[in-house]
Coordinates of C-alpha atoms and ligand atoms in Angstrom, one line a residue:
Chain P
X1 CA 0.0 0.0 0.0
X2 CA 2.6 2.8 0.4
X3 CA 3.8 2.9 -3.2
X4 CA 5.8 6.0 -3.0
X5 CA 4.5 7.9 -6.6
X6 CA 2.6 10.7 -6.4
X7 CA -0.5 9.5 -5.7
X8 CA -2.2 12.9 -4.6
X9 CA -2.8 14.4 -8.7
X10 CA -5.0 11.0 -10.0
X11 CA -8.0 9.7 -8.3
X12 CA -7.9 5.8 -8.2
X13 CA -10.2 4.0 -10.7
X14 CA -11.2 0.9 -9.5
X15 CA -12.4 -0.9 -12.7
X16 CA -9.8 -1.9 -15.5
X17 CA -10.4 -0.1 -18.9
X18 CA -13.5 -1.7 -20.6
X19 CA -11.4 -2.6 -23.9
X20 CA -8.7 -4.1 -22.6
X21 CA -10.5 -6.9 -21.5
X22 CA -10.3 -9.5 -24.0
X23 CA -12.8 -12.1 -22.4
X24 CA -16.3 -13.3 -23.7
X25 CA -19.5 -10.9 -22.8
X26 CA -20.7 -13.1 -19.6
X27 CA -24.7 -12.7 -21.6
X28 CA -23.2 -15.2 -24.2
X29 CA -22.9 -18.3 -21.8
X30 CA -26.4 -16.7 -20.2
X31 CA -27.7 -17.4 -24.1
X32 CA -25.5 -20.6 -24.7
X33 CA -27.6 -21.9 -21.3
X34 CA -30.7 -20.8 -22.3
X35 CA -30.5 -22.6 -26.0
X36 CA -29.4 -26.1 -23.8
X37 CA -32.1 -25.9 -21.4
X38 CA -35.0 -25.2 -24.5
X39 CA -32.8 -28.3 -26.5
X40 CA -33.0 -31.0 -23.6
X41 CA -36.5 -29.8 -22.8
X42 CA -37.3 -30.5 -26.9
X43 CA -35.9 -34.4 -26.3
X44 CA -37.0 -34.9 -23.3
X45 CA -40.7 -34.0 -24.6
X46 CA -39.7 -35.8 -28.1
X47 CA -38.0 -38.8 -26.2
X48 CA -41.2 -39.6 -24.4
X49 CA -39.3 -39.8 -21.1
X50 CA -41.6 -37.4 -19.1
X51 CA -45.4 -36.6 -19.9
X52 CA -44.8 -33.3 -20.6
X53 CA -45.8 -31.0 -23.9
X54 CA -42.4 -29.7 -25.8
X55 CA -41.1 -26.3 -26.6
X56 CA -43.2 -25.9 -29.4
X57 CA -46.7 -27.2 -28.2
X58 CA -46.3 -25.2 -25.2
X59 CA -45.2 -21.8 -26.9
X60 CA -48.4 -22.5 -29.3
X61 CA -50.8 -22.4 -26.2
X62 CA -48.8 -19.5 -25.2
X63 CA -49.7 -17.6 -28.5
X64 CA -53.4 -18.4 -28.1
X65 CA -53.7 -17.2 -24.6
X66 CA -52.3 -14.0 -25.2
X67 CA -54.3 -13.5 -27.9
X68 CA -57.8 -14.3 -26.3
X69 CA -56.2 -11.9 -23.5
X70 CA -56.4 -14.5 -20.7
X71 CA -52.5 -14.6 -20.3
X72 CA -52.7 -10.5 -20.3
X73 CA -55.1 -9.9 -18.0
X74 CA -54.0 -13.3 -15.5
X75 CA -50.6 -11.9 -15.3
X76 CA -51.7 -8.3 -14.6
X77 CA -54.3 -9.6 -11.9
X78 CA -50.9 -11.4 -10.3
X79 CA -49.2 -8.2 -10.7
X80 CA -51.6 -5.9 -8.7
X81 CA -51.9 -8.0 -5.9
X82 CA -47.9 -8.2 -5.6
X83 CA -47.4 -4.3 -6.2
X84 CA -49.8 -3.6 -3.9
X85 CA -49.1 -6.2 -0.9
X86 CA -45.5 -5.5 -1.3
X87 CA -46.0 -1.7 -1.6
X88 CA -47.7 -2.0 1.8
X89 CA -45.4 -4.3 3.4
X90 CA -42.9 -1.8 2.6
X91 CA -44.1 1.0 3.8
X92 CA -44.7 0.1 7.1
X93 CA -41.4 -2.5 7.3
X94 CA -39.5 0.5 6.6
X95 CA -40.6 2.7 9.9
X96 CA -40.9 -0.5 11.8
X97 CA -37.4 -1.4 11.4
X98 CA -36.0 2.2 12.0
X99 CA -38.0 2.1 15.0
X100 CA -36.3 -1.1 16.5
X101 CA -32.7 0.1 15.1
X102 CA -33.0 3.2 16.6
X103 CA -34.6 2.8 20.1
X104 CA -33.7 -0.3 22.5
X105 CA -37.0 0.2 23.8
X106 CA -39.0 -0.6 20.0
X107 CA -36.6 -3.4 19.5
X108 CA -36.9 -5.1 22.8
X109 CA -40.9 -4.7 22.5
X110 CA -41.2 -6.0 18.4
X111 CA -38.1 -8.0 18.0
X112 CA -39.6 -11.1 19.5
X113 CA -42.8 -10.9 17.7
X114 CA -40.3 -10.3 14.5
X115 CA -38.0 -12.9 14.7
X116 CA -41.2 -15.2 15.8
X117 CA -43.3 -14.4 12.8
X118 CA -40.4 -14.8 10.6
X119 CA -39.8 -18.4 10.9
X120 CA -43.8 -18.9 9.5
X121 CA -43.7 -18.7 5.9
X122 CA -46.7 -16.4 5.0
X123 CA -48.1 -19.7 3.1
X124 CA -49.0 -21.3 6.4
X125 CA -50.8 -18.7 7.5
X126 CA -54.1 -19.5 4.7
X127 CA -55.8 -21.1 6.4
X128 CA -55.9 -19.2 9.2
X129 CA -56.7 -16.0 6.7
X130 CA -59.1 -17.8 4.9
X131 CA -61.2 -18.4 8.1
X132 CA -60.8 -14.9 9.2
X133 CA -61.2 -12.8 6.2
X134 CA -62.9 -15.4 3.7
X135 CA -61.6 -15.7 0.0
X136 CA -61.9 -12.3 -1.6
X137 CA -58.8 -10.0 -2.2
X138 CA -58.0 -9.1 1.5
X139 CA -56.8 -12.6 2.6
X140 CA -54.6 -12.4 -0.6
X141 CA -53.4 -9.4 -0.2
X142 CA -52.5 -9.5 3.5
X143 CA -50.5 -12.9 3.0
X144 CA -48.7 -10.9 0.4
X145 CA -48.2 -8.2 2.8
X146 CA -47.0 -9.9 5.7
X147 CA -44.2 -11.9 3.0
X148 CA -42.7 -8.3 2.3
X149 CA -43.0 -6.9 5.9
X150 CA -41.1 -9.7 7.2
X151 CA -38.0 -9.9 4.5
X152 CA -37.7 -5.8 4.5
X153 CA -37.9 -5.1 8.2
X154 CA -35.4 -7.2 8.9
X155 CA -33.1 -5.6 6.8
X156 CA -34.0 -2.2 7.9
X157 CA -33.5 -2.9 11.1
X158 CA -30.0 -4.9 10.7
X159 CA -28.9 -1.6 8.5
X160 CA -29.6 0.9 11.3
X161 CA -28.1 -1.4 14.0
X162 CA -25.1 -1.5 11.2
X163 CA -24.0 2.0 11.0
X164 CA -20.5 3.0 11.1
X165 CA -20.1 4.5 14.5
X166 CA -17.8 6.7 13.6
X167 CA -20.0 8.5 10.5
X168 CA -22.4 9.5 13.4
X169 CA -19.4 10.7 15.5
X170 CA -18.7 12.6 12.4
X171 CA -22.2 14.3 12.0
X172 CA -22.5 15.0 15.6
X173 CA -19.1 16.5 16.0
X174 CA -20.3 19.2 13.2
X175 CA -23.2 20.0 15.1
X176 CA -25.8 17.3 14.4
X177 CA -29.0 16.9 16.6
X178 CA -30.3 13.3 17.1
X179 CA -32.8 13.9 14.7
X180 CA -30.4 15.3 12.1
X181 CA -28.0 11.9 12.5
X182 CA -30.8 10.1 11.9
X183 CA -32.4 12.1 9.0
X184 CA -28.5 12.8 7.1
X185 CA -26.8 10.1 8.1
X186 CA -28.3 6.7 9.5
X187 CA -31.4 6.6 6.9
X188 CA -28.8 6.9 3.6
X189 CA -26.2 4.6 5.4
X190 CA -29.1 2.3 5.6
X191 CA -30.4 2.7 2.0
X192 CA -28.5 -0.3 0.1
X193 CA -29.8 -3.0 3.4
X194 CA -33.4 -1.8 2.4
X195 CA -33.2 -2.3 -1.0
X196 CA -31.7 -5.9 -0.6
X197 CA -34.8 -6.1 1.9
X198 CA -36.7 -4.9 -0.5
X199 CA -35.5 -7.5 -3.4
X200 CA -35.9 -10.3 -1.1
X201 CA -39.1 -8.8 0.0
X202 CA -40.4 -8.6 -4.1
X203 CA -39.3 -12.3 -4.4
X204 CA -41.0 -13.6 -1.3
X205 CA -44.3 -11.8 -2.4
X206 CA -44.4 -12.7 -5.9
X207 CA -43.5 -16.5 -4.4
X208 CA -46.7 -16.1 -2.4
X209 CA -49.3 -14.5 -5.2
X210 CA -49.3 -17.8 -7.0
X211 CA -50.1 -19.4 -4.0
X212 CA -52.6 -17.5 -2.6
X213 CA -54.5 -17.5 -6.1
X214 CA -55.2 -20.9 -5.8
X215 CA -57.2 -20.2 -2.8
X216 CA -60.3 -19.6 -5.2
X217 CA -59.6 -16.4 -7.4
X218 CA -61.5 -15.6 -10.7
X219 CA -58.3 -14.3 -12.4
X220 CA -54.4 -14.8 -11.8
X221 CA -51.8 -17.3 -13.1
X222 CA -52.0 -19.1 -9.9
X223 CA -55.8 -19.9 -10.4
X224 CA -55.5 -20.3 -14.2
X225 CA -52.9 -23.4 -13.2
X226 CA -55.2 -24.8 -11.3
X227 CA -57.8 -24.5 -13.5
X228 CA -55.4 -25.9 -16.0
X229 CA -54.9 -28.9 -13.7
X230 CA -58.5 -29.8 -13.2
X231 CA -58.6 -30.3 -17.5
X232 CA -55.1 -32.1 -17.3
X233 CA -53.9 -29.2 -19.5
X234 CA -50.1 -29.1 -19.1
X235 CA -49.3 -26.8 -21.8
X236 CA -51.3 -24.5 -19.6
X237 CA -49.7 -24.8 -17.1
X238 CA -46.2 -24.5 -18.7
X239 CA -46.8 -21.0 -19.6
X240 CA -47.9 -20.4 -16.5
X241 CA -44.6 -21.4 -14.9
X242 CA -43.0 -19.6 -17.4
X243 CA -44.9 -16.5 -17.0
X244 CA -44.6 -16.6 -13.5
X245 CA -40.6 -17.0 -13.8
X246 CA -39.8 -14.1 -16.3
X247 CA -42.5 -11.6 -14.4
X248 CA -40.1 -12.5 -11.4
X249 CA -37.1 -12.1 -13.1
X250 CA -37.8 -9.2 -14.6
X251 CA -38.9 -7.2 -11.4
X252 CA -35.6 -8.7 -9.8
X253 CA -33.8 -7.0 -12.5
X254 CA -35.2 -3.3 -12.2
X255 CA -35.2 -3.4 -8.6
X256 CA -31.1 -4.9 -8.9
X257 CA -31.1 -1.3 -11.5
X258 CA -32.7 1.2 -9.1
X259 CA -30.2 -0.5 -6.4
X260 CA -27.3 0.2 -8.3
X261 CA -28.2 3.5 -9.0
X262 CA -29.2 4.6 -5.8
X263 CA -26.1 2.7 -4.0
X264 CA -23.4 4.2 -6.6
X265 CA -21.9 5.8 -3.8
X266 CA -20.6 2.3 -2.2
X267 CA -17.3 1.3 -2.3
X268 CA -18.1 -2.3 -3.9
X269 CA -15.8 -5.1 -2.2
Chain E
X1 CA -4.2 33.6 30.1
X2 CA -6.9 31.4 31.1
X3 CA -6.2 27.8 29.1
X4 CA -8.4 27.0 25.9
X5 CA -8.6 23.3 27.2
X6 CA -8.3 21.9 30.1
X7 CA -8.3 18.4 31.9
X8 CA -8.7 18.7 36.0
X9 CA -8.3 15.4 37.7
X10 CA -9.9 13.5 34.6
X11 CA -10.5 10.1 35.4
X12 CA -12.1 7.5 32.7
X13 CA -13.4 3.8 33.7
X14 CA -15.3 1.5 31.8
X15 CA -17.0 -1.1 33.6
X16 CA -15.2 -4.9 32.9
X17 CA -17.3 -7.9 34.4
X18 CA -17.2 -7.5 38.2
X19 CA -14.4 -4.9 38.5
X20 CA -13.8 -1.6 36.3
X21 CA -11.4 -1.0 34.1
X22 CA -9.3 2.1 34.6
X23 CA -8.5 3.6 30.8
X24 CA -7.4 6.6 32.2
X25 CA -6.4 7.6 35.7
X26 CA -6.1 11.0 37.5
X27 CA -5.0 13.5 34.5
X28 CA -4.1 16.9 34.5
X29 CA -3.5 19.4 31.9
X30 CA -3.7 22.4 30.5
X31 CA -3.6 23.7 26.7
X32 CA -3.3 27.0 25.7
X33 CA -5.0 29.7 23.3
X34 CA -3.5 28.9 20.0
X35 CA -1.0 26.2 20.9
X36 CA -0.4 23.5 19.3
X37 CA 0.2 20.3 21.4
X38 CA 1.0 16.5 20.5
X39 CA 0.3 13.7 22.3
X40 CA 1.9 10.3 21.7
X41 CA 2.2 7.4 23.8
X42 CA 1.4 3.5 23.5
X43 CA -1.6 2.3 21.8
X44 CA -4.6 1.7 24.4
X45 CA -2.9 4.8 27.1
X46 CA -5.8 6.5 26.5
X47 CA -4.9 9.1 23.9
X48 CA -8.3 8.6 21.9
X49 CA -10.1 8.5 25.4
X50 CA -8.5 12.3 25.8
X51 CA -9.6 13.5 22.4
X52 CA -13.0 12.4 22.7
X53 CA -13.8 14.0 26.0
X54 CA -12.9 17.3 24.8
X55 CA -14.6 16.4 21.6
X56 CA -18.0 15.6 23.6
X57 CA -18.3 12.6 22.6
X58 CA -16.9 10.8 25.7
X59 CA -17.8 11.8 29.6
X60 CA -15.3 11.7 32.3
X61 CA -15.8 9.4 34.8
X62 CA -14.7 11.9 37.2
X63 CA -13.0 15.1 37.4
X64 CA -13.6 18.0 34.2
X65 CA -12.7 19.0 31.1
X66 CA -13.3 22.7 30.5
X67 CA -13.1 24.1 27.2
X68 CA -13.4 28.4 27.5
X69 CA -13.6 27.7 31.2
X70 CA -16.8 26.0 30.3
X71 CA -17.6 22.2 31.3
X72 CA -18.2 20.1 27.6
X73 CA -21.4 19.1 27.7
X74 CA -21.3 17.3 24.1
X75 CA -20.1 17.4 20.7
X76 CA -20.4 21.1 18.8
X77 CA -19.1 23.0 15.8
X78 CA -16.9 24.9 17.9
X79 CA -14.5 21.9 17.9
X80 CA -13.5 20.1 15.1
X81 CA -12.9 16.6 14.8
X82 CA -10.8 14.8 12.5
X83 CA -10.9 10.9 12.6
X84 CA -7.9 8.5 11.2
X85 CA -10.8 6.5 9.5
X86 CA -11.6 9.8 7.5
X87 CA -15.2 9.0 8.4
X88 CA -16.1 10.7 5.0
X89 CA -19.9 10.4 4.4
X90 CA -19.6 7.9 1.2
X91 CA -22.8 9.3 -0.2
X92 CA -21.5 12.9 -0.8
X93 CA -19.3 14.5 -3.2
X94 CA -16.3 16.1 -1.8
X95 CA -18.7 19.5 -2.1
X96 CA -21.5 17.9 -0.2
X97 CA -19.0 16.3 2.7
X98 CA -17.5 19.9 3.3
X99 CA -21.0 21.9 3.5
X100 CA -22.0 19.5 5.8
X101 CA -21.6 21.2 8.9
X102 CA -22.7 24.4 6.9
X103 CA -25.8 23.3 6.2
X104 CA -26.5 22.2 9.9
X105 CA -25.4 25.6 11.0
X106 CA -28.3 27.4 8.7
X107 CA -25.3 29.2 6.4
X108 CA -27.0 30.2 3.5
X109 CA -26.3 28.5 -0.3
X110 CA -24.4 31.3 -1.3
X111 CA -22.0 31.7 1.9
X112 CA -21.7 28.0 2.0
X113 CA -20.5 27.7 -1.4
X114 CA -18.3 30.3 -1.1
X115 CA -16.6 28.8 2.4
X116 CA -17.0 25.1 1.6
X117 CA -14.9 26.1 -2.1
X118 CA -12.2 28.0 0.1
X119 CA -11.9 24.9 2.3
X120 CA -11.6 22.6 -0.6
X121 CA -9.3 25.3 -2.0
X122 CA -7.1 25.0 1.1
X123 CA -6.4 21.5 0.7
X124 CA -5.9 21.4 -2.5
X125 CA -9.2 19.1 -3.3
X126 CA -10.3 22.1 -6.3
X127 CA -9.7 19.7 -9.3
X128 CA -12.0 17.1 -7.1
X129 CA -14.9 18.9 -5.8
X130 CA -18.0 16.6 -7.2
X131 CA -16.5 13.5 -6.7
X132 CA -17.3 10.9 -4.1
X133 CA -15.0 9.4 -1.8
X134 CA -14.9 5.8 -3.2
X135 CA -13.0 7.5 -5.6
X136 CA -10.5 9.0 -4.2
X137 CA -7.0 8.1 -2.6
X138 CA -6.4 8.1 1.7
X139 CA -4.7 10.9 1.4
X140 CA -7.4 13.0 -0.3
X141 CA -10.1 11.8 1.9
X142 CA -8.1 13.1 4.2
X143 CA -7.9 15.9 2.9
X144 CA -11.6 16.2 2.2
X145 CA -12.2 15.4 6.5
X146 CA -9.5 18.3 7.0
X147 CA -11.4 20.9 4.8
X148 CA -14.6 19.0 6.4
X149 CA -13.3 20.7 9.9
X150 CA -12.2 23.8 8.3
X151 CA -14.9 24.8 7.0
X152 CA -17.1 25.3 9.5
X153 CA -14.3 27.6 11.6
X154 CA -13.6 25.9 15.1
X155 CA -11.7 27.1 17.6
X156 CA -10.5 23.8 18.2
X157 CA -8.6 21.0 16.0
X158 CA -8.8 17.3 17.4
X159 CA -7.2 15.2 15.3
X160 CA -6.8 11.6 16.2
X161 CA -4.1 10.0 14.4
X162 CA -5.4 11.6 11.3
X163 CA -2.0 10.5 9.1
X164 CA -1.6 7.2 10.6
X165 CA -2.2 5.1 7.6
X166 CA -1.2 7.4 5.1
X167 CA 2.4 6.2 2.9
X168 CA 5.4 8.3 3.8
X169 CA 5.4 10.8 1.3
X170 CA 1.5 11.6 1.4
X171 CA 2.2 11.8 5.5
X172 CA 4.7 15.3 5.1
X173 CA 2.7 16.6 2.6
X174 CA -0.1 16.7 4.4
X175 CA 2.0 17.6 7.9
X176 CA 3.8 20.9 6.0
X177 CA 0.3 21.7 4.4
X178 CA -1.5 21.4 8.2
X179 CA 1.7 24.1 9.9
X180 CA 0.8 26.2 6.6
X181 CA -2.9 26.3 7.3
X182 CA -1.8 27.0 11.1
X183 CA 0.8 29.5 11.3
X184 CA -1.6 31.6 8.9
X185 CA -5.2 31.1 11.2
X186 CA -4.1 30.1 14.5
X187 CA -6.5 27.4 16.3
X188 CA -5.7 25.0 19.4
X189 CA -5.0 22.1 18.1
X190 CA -4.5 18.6 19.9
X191 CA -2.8 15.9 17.9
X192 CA -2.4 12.9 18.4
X193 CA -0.1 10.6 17.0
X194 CA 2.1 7.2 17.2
X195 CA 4.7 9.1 15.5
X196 CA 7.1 10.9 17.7
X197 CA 9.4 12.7 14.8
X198 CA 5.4 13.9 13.4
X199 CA 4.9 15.0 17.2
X200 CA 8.6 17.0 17.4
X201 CA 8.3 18.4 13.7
X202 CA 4.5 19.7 14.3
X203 CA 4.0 20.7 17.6
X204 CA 5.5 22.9 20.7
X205 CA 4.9 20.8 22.9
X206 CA 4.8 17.2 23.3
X207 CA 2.8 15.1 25.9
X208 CA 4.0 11.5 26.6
X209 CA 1.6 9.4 28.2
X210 CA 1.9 6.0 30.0
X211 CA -0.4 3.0 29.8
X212 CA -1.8 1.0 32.6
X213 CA -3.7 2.9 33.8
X214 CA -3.5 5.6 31.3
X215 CA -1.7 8.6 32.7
X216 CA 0.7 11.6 31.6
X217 CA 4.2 10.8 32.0
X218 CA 6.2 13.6 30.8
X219 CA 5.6 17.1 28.9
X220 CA 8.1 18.3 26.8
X221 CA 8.2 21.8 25.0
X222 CA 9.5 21.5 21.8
X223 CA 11.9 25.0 21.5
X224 CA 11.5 24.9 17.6
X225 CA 10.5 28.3 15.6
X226 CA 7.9 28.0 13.3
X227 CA 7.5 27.9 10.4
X228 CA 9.3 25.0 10.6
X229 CA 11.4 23.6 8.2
X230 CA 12.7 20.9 6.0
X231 CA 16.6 22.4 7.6
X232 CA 15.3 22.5 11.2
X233 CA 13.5 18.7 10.6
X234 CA 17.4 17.9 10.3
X235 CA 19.0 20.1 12.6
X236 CA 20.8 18.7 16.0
X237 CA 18.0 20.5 18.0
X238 CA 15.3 18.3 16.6
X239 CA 17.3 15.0 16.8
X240 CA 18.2 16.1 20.6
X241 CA 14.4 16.8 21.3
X242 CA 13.2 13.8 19.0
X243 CA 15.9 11.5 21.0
X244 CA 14.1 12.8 24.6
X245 CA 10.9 12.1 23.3
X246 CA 11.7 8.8 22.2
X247 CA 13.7 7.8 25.4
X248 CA 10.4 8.3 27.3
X249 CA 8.1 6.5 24.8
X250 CA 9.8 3.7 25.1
X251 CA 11.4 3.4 28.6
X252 CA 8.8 4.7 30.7
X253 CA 9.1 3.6 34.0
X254 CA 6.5 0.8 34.9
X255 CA 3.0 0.8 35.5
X256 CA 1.9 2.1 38.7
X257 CA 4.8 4.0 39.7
X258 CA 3.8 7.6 39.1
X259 CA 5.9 9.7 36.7
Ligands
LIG1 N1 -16.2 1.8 25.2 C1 -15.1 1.2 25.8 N2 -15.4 0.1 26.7 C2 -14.4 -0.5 27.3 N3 -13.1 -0.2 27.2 C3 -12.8 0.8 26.4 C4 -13.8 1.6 25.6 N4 -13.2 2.5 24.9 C5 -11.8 2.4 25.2 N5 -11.6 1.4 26.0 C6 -10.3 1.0 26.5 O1 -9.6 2.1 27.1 C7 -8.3 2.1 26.8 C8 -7.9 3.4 26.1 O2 -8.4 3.4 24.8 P1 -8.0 4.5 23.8 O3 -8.3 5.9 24.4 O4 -8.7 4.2 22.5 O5 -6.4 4.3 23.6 P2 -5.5 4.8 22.5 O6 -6.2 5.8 21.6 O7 -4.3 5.5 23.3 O8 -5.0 3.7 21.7 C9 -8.0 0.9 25.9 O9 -7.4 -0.1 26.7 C10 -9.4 0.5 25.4 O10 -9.5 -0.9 25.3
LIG2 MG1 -6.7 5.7 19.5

């Protein structure tokens, strides 16, 4: 570390220079992986080894389900109830978890319920819902609730509890109030915690959608699998899966965006 | 002259299982207006424990630390703080960092600008205002911490270690640039340091403390002029004072027998 150049005039840049690298765009194995997967799926079906429709049957049902609309509107009723459980769970796992960070009293009253709550996946809780709020959207939307709550405030609460000591020294040196260190310091220091909350939060809730659907819903993938299933309709239920997988993956990925660019400032390890 | 800082009969525990732990024990001292002192000693004496208790951040377990003839009763602008860690916030630009303490004291855009640009100036950060700390080099986010301090105008400079893990050449740039910046606006400043030629070449006076518990053992005034220089670093004066300094670093007498 103590290279003796002048190391005051340049400021270090961490990554290498994009063209000097000489290796393979990492998307082309993604691709090369992709092509496999559809190729063994294509024996597999063609082998008659599984009961199961190929590639082509299955992307056929796809096309006619789109264009009747059911796939459209299925996926979009899956959608709503995500945004809007998750959106929820959010927005009160967020205060929540400052609240425990930030005063030993809130922690010592919630943690236990927290960490209690948290080993019961959401799922197990339907029954219970069902009983209590019957089979309409509240049931569905308060299972999907409760799976963001639980991923985010934990991670809220672990990045409060995980501030540098010495940044609040810093701020309260210059003159910070409590409220201040907390406002300018401890909530952006927290920031890239929440959004990995927040990402595991989106894939907990979109695991529990499905699920919840097919607890009697009139629209959804989750019900229109089950409604597949009753016909023995795999194709059906193919796209589904499939639906249900690139939705996920796709919010994953503008989430992982809106992390990066609202984390830039971190020094990545 | 009434002393800017000063430590009455400071005692510091922390409580250790069933008995206490003495970090530092029964100290005395006084800093004047304008003066610039060191303080070296092993790690764990107690040095850091010092700083912070004058810094506000720390309370004395006994005894008081008066700064103005005034108890400290917490952290405020009027003292400045700079940490080895830099302790930079990581979501700021350089800018952002050094208006910090601006902003908190209500100074409006314009004004700001204007002192936060000086500071930067100062240091010689100009060329790297916008950027944010990941990108720069330990000695520039130390620089940014210093004009940090600056900017907001304290009467007091605490610096802990602040060059500590800095590379050699980095270290006396940033020393002569720290003399320039005092012999031109005077401020108390308490440094300190595990480096006891840093301690001789910056300050007039040096205070050696003792670990175990954590006391002062010796004060030594360093009879240097300022501005001091890259001749008087090498002159027989400084390796005579350097040599007494060293001497009671390193064979203090042992614990428990009061120097
Ligand atoms: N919060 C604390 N709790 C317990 N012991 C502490 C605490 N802070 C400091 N100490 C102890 O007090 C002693 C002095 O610490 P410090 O002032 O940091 O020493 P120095 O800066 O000289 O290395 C050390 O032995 C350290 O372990
Ligand atoms: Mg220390």
């Amino acid at each position: 570390m103590t290279v003796v150049t002048a190391p005051e005039k340049t400021p270090t840049t961490p990554q290498a220079p994009r063209g000097a690298r000489r290796t393979v765009h990492p998307l082309v194995f993604n691709l090369i992986a992709l092509v496999l997967a559809i190729a063994v799926w294509a024996l597999t079906a063609a082998a008659g080894l599984a009961d199961i429709p190929g590639p082509l049957s299955v992307s056929s049902r796809a096309r006619e389900l789109l264009s009747d609309g059911t796939l459209t509107e299925d996926a979009l009723a899956s959608l709503q109830r995500v945004l809007l459980g998750f959106a929820l769970g959010t927005l009160v796992a967020v205060p929540v978890g400052f609240l425990m960070g930030w005063y030993p009293v809130a922690r010592g009253l919630l943690e236990p319920y927290v960490q209690f709550f948290r080993t019961i996946p959401p799922l197990a809780l339907i029954p219970l819902v069902i009983v209590l709020m019957g089979i309409g959207e509240t049931p569905k939307i308060f299972v999907i609730f409760l799976a963001a709550f639980m991923s985010c405030v934990v991670a809220a609460f672990q990045g409060v509890t995980g501030v540098d000591r010495t940044l609040i020294d810093a701020a309260r040196v210059l003159g910070a109030s409590d409220r201040t260190v907390f406002l300018k310091v401890v909530i952006p220091a927290s920031t890239p915690f929440i959004l990995v909350g927040m990402r595991i939060g989106l894939g907990a809730a979109w695991a529990t959608v499905v699920a919840a659907e097919m607890i009697g819903a009139q629209k959804g993938l989750g019900f229109e699998m089950v409604h597949a299933q009753t016909y023995y309709d795999v194709p059906t239920i193919f796209v589904g899966l499939i639906s249900i997988g690139v939705i996920g993956l796709v919010m994953d990925r503008l989430l992982l965006l809106a992390e990066r660019r609202l984390t830039a400032w971190q020094e990545r390890r | 002259m009434s002393p800017k800082i000063s430590f009455r009969d400071v005692v510091k525990t922390y409580p250790l299982k069933s008995t206490t732990f003495t970090a530092l024990g029964q100290v005395s001292l006084d800093i004047g207006d304008r003066e610039f002192v060191a303080v070296v000693g092993p790690s764990g004496c107690g040095k850091s424990t010092l700083l912070s208790m004058v810094a506000g951040l720390v309370e004395p377990t006994s005894g008081t630390v008066t700064v103005d003839g005034a108890p400290v009763t917490g952290p405020g602008p009027d003292r400045g703080v700079i940490f080895q860690q830099y302790a930079l916030f990581p979501w700021l630009t350089v800018r952002g960092n050094v208006e910090f303490g601006l902003k908190l004291a209500h100074v409006p855009a314009a004004e700001r600008r204007r002192r936060a640009d000086h500071a930067i100036e100062l240091v010689g950060l100009a060329d790297f205002a916008d950027a944010l700390p990941k990108t720069l080099s330990g000695g520039m986010k130390q620089r940014c911490a210093i004009a940090r301090a600056y900017a907001v105008d304290p009467e007091v400079l605490l610096m802990d270690e602040p060059f500590g893990a800095l590379d050699a050449l980095t270290r006396v740039q940033l020393q002569d640039q720290l003399l320039d910046t005092w012999t031109q606006e005077r401020r108390t400043v308490l440094f300190i340091t595990h480096d006891v030629d840093e301690a001789v070449y910056l300050a007039g006076r040096v205070v050696v403390m003792a670990a175990r518990p954590g006391r002062i053992h010796r004060v030594i005034d360093v009879d240097l002029p300022y501005p001091r220089t890259e001749e008087i670093r090498l002159s027989a004066e400084f390796a005579r004072i350097r040599n007494d300094v060293w001497t009671h670093v390193y064979h203090q007498s042992p614990a428990g027998s009061a120097a």
